[in-house]
Short mmCIF file of C-alpha atoms in Angstrom, two decimals:
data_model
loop_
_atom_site.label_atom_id
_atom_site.label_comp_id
_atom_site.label_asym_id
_atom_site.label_seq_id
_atom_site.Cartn_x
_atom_site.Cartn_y
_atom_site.Cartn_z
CA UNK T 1 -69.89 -30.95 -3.84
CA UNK T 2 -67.80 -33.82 -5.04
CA UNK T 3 -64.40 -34.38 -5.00
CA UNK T 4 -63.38 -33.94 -8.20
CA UNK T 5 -65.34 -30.45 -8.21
CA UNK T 6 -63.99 -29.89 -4.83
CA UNK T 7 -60.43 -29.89 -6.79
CA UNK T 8 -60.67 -27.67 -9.43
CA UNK T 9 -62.24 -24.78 -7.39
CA UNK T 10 -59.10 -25.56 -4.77
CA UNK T 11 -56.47 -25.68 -7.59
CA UNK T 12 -58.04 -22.59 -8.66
CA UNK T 13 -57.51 -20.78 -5.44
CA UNK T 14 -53.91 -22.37 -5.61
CA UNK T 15 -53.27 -21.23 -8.54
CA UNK T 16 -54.38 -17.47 -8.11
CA UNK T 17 -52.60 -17.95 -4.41
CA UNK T 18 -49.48 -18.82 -6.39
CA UNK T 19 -49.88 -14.75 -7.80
CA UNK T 20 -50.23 -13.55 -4.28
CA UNK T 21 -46.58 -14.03 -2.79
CA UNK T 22 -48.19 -17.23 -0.92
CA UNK T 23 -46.58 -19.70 -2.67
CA UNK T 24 -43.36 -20.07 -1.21
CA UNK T 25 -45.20 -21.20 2.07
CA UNK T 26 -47.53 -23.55 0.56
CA UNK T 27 -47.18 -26.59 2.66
CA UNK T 28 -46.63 -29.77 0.71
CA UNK T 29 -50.03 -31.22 0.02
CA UNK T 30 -48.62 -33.80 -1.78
CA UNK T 31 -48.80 -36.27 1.82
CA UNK T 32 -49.81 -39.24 2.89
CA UNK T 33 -53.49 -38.28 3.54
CA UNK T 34 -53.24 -36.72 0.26
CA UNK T 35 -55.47 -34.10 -1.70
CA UNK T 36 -58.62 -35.40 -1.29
CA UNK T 37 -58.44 -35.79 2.26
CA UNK T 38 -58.21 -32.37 2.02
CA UNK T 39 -61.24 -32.00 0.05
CA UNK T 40 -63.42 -34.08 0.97
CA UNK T 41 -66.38 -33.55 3.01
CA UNK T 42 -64.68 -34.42 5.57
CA UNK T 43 -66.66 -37.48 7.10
CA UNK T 44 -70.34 -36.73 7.99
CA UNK T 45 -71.88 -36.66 11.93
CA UNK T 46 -72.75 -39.19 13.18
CA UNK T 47 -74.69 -37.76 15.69
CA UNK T 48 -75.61 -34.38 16.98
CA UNK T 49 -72.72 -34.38 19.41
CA UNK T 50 -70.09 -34.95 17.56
CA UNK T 51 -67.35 -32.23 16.13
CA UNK T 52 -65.38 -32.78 13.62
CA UNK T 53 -61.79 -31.90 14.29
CA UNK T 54 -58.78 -32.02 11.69
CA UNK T 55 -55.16 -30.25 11.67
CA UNK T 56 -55.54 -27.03 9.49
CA UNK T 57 -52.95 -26.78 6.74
CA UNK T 58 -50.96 -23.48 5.81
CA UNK T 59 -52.82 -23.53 2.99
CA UNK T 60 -56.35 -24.65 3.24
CA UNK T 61 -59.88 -24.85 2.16
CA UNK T 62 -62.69 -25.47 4.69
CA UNK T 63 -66.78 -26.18 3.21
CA UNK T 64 -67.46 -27.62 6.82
CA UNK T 65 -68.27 -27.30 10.64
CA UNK T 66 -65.19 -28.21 12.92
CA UNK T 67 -62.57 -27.41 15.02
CA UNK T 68 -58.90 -27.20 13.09
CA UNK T 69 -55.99 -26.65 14.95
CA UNK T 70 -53.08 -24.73 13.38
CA UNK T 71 -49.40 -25.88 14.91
CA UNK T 72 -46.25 -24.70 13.36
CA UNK T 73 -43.54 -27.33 12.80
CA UNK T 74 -41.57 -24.14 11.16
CA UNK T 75 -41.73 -20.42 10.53
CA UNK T 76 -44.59 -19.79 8.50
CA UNK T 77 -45.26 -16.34 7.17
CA UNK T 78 -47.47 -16.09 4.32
CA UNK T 79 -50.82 -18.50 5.03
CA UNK T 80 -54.38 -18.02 4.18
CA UNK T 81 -57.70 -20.25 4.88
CA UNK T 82 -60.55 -20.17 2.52
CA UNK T 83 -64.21 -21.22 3.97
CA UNK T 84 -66.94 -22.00 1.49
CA UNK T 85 -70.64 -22.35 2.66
CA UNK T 86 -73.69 -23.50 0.48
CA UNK T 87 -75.15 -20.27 -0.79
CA UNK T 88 -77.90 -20.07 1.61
CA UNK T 89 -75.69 -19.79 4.52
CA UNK T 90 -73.19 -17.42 6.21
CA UNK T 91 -69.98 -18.62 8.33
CA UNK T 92 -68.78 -17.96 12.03
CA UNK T 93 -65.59 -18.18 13.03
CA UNK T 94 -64.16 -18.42 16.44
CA UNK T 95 -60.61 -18.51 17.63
CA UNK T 96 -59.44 -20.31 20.67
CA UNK T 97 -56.15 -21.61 22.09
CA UNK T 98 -54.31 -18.85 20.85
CA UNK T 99 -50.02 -19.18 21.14
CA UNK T 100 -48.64 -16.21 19.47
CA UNK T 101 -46.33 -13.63 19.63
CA UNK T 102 -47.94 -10.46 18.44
CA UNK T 103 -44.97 -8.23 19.29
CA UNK T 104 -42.36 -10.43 17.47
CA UNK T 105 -44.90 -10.07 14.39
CA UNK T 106 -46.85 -12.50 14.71
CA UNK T 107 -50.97 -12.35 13.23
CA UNK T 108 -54.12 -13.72 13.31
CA UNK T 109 -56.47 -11.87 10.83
CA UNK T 110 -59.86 -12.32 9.40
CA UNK T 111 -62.05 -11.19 6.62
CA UNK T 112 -65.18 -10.98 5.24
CA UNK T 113 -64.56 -11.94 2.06
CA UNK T 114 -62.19 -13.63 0.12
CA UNK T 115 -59.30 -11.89 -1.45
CA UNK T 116 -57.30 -13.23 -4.47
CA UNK T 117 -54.76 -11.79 -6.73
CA UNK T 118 -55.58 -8.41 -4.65
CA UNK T 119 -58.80 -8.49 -5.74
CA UNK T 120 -61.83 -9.11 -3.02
CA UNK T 121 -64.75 -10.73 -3.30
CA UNK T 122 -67.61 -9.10 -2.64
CA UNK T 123 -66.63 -6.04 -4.01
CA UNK T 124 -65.66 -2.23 -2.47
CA UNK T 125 -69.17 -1.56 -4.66
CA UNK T 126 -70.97 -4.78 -3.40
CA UNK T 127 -69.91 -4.99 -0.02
CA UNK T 128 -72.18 -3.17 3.08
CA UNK T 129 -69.01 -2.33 5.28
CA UNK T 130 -65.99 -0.70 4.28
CA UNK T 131 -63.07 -2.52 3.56
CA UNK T 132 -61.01 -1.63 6.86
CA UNK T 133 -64.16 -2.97 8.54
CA UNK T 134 -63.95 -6.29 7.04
CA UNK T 135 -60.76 -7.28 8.70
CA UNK T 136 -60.84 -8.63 12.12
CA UNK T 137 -56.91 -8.71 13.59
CA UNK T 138 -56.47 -11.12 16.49
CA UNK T 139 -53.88 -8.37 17.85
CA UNK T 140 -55.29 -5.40 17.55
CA UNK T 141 -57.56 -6.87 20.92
CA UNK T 142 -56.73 -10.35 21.93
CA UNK T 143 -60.02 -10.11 24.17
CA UNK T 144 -62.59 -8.90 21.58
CA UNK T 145 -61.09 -10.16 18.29
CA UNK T 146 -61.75 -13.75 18.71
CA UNK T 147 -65.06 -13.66 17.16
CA UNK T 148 -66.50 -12.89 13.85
CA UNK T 149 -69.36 -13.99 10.99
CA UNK T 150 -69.61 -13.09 7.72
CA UNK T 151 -72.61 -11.32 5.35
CA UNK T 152 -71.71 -14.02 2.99
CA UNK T 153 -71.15 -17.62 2.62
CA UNK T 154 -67.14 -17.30 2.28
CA UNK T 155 -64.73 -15.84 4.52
CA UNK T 156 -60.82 -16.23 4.97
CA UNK T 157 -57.96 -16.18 7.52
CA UNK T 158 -54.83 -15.59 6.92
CA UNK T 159 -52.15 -15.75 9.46
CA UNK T 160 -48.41 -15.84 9.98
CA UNK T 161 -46.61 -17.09 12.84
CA UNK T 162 -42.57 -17.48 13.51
CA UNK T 163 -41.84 -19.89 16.00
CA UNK T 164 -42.17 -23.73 15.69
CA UNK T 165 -44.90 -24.78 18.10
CA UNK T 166 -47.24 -21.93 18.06
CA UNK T 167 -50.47 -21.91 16.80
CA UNK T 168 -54.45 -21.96 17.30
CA UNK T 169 -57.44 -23.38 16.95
CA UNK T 170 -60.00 -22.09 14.59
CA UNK T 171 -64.10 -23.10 14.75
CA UNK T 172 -65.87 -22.86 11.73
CA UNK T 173 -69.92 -22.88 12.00
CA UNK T 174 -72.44 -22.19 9.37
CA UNK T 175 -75.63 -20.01 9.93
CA UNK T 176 -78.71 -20.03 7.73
CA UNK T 177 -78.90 -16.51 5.63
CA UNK T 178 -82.55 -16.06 4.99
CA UNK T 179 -81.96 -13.31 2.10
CA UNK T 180 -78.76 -14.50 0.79
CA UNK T 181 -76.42 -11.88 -0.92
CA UNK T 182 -73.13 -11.97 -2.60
CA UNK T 183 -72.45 -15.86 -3.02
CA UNK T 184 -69.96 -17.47 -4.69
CA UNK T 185 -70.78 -21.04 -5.93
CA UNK T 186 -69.18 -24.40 -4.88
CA UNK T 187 -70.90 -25.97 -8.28
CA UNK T 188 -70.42 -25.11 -11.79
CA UNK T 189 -74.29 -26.22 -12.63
CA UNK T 190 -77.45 -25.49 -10.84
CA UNK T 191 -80.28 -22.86 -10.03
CA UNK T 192 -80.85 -19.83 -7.52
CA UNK T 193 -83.03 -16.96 -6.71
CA UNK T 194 -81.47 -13.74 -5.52
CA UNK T 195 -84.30 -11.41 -3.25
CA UNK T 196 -83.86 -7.48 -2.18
CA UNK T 197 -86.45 -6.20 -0.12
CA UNK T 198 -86.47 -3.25 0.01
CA UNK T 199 -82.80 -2.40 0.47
CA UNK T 200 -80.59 -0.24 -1.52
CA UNK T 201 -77.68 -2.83 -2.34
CA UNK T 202 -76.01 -4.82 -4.97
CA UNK T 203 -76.19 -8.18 -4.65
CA UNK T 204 -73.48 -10.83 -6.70
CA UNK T 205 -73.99 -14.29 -7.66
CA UNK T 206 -70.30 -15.61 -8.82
CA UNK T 207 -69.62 -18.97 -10.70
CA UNK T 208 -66.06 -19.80 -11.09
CA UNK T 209 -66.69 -21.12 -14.63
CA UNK T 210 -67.56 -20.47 -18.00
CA UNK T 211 -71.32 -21.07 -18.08
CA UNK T 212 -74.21 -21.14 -19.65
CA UNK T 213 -76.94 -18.68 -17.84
CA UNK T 214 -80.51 -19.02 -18.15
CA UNK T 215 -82.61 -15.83 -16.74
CA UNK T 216 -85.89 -17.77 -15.52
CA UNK T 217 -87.63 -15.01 -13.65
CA UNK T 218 -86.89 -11.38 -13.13
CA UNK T 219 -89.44 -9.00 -11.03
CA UNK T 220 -88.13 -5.23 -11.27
CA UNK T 221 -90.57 -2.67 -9.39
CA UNK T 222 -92.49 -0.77 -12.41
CA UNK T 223 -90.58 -2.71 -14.87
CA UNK T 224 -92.56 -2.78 -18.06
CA UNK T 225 -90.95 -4.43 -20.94
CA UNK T 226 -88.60 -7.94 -21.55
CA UNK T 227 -85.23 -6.73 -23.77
CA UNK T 228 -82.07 -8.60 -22.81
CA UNK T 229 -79.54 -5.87 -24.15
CA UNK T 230 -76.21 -7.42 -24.71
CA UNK T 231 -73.29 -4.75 -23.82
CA UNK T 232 -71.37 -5.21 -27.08
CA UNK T 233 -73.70 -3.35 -29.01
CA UNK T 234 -75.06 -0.73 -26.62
CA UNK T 235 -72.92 0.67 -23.98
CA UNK T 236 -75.56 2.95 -22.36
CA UNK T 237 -77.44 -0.55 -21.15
CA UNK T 238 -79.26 0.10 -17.40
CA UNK T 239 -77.46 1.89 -15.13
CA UNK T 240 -78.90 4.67 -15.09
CA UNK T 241 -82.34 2.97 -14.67
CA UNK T 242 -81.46 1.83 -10.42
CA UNK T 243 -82.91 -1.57 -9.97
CA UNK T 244 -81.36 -4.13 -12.77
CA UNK T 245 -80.12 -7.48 -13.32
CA UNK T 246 -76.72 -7.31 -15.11
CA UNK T 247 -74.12 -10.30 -16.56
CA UNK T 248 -70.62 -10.36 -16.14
CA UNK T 249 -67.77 -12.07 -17.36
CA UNK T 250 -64.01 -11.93 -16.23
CA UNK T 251 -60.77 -13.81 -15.23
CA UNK T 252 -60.61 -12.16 -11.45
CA UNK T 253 -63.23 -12.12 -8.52
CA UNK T 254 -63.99 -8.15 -8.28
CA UNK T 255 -67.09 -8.04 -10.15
CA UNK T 256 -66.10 -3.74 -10.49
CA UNK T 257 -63.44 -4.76 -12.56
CA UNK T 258 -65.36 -7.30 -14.49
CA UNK T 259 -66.17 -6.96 -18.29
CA UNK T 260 -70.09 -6.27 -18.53
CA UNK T 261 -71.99 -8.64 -20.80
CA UNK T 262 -75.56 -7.77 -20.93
CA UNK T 263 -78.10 -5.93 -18.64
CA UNK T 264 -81.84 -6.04 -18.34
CA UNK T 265 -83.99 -3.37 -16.71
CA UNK T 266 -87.77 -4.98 -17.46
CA UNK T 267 -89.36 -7.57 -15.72
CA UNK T 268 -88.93 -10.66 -17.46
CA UNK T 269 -91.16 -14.04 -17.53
CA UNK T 270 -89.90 -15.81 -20.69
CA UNK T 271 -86.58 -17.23 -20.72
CA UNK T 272 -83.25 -15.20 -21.82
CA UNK T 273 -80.02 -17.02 -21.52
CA UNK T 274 -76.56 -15.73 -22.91
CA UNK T 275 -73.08 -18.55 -22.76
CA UNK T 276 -70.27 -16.78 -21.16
CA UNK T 277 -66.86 -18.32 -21.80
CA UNK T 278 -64.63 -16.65 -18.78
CA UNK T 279 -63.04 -18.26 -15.72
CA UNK T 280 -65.87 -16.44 -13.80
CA UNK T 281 -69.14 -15.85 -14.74
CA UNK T 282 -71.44 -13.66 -12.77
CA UNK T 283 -75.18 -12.75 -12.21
CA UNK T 284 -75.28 -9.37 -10.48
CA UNK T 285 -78.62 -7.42 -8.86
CA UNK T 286 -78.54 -3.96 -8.09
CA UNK T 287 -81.46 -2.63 -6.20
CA UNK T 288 -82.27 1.29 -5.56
CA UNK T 289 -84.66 0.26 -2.45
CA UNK T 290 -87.28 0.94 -3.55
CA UNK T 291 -88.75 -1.99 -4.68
CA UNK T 292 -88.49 -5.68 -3.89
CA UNK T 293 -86.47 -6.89 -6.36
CA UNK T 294 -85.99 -10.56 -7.51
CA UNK T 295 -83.88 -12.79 -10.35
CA UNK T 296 -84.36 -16.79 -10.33
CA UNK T 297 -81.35 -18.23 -12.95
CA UNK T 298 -80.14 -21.70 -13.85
CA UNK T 299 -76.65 -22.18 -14.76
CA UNK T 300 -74.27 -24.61 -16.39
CA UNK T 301 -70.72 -25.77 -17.22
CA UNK T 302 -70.20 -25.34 -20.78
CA UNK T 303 -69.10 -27.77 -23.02
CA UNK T 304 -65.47 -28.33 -23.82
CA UNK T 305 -66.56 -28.08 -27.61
CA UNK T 306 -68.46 -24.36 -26.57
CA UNK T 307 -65.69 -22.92 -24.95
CA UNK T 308 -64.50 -19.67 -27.29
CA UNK T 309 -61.34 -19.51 -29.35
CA UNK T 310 -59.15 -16.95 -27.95
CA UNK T 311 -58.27 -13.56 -30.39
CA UNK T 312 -55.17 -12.05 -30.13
CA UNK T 313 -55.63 -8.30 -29.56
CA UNK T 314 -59.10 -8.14 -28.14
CA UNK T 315 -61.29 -8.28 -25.38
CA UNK T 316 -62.25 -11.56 -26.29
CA UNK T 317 -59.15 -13.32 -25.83
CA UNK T 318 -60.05 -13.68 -22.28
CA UNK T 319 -63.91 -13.92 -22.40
CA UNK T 320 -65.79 -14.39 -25.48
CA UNK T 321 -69.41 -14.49 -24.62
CA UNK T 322 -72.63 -15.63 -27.09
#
């Protein structure tokens, strides 16, 4: 991903971060390595032994293998870590040199997930564990709850810790996913295909744009007929069917809370595409196991000239969709 995309999805987490109570211990990222140094790649191997190492930020984004070691210069109590993988991957974290004081109050905690504005990503709905499962506190068992990996390709820290000079050293390693589920994308423009064999599940695929999405392939069981059905003019859509592709549109990462913009229950082998003008635009698959089920897509950024007028008083004044 480049830089400058790199950016907005960061200043996008900032900004939702900022709604979260984290902002008042938002380090200054305004220093002399500056932002990009903070979004960058991060400098590429330059062979297969070496390991990148950096100083991890109270606020932070990772999209790389490393070591980053956490110190605290001052009493930090609200901090958080997103990590990012490419959407065929899924992330393990490790935690190592560990100098905190649990009892003092004092934490360490991971997730599976990402959680923003209170809402998580995956979803409650989307998610195979429950959410009390998802959370990994450093703690709770200093000698078991070092490790964890996630079922996705983004997963979080967050962590507070009092006294100046603690801190820890997180490893970040990405693992292939060979049936990818639940991804959110670095990139506001490309193409996937979402599988479910056989598995009763719900599977997400979440831009953090307003997009253009082109269905390119959709293979549904016994599906039998091609009708994109756009949810502003029929309500009753495919849920009751079990195995559908459905869009989404919305201005927070909980896909259940997300305003539904069109479904499609029949195997498709044309092209259907529908513009979605929301801060997050989402392909969702929902599978009732009994079939494998499969969606192929292409997506891109719209246009500044595409992007939808607001209207007071409506639905649409956060997501107007074509």
């Amino acid at each position: 991903m480049s830089p400058t995309l790199r950016a907005h999805l960061f200043f996008v987490l900032i900004s939702l971060s900022l709604k979260m109570g984290l902002s008042r211990y938002v380090e200054d990222i305004n220093s002399s390595d500056g932002l990009y140094s903070l979004l960058s790649m991060e400098k590429k191997r330059d062979s297969e032994d070496f390991v990148y190492r950096r100083p991890l930020r109270c606020m932070d984004m990772l999209a790389t293998d490393g070591h980053f070691t956490f110190v605290a210069s001052r009493p930090q109590l609200a901090c958080a870590t997103f990590i990012i993988a490419e959407p065929s991957e899924v992330i393990s974290l490790e935690l190592s040199d560990v100098s905190i004081d649990c009892s003092a109050g004092d934490f360490i905690k991971t997730f599976d997930g990402w959680v923003l504005k209170g809402e998580k990503f995956p979803s409650s709905e989307d998610h195979q564990l429950p959410v009390r499962q998802r959370y990994r506190d450093f703690c709770s068992n200093p000698e078991t709850e070092t490790t964890s990996r996630s079922s996705q390709n983004v997963a979080m820290v967050f962590f507070r810790l009092q006294t100046p000079g603690s801190g820890f050293t997180l490893s970040v390693k990405k693992l292939h996913n060979l049936f990818p589920c639940n991804i959110m994308s670095q990139n506001p423009e490309g193409d996937f295909t979402m599988v479910i064999p056989h598995q009763r599940r719900n599977c997400s695929f979440s831009i953090i744009y307003p997009v253009e999405i082109k269905l390119t392939g959709l293979s549904l069981g016994e599906a039998k007929r091609n009708d994109l059905i756009p949810q502003k003019q029929l309500w009753s859509g495919c849920s009751g069917s079990g195995d559908y592709v459905e869009l989404l549109g919305g201005n927070g990462v909980d896909t259940s809370r997300m305003y539904p913009v069109a479904d499609l229950c029949y195997s498709l082998r044309g092209l259907a595409q529908m513009k979605i003008g929301c801060d997050n635009s989402v392909v969702r698959l929902v599978s009732s196991g009994n079939y494998i089920n499969q969606v192929s897509f292409q997506y891109r950024l719209l246009d500044h000239h595409e992007l939808p007028k607001s209207q007071e008083n409506s639905l649409d004044n956060f997501c107007t969709v074509e």
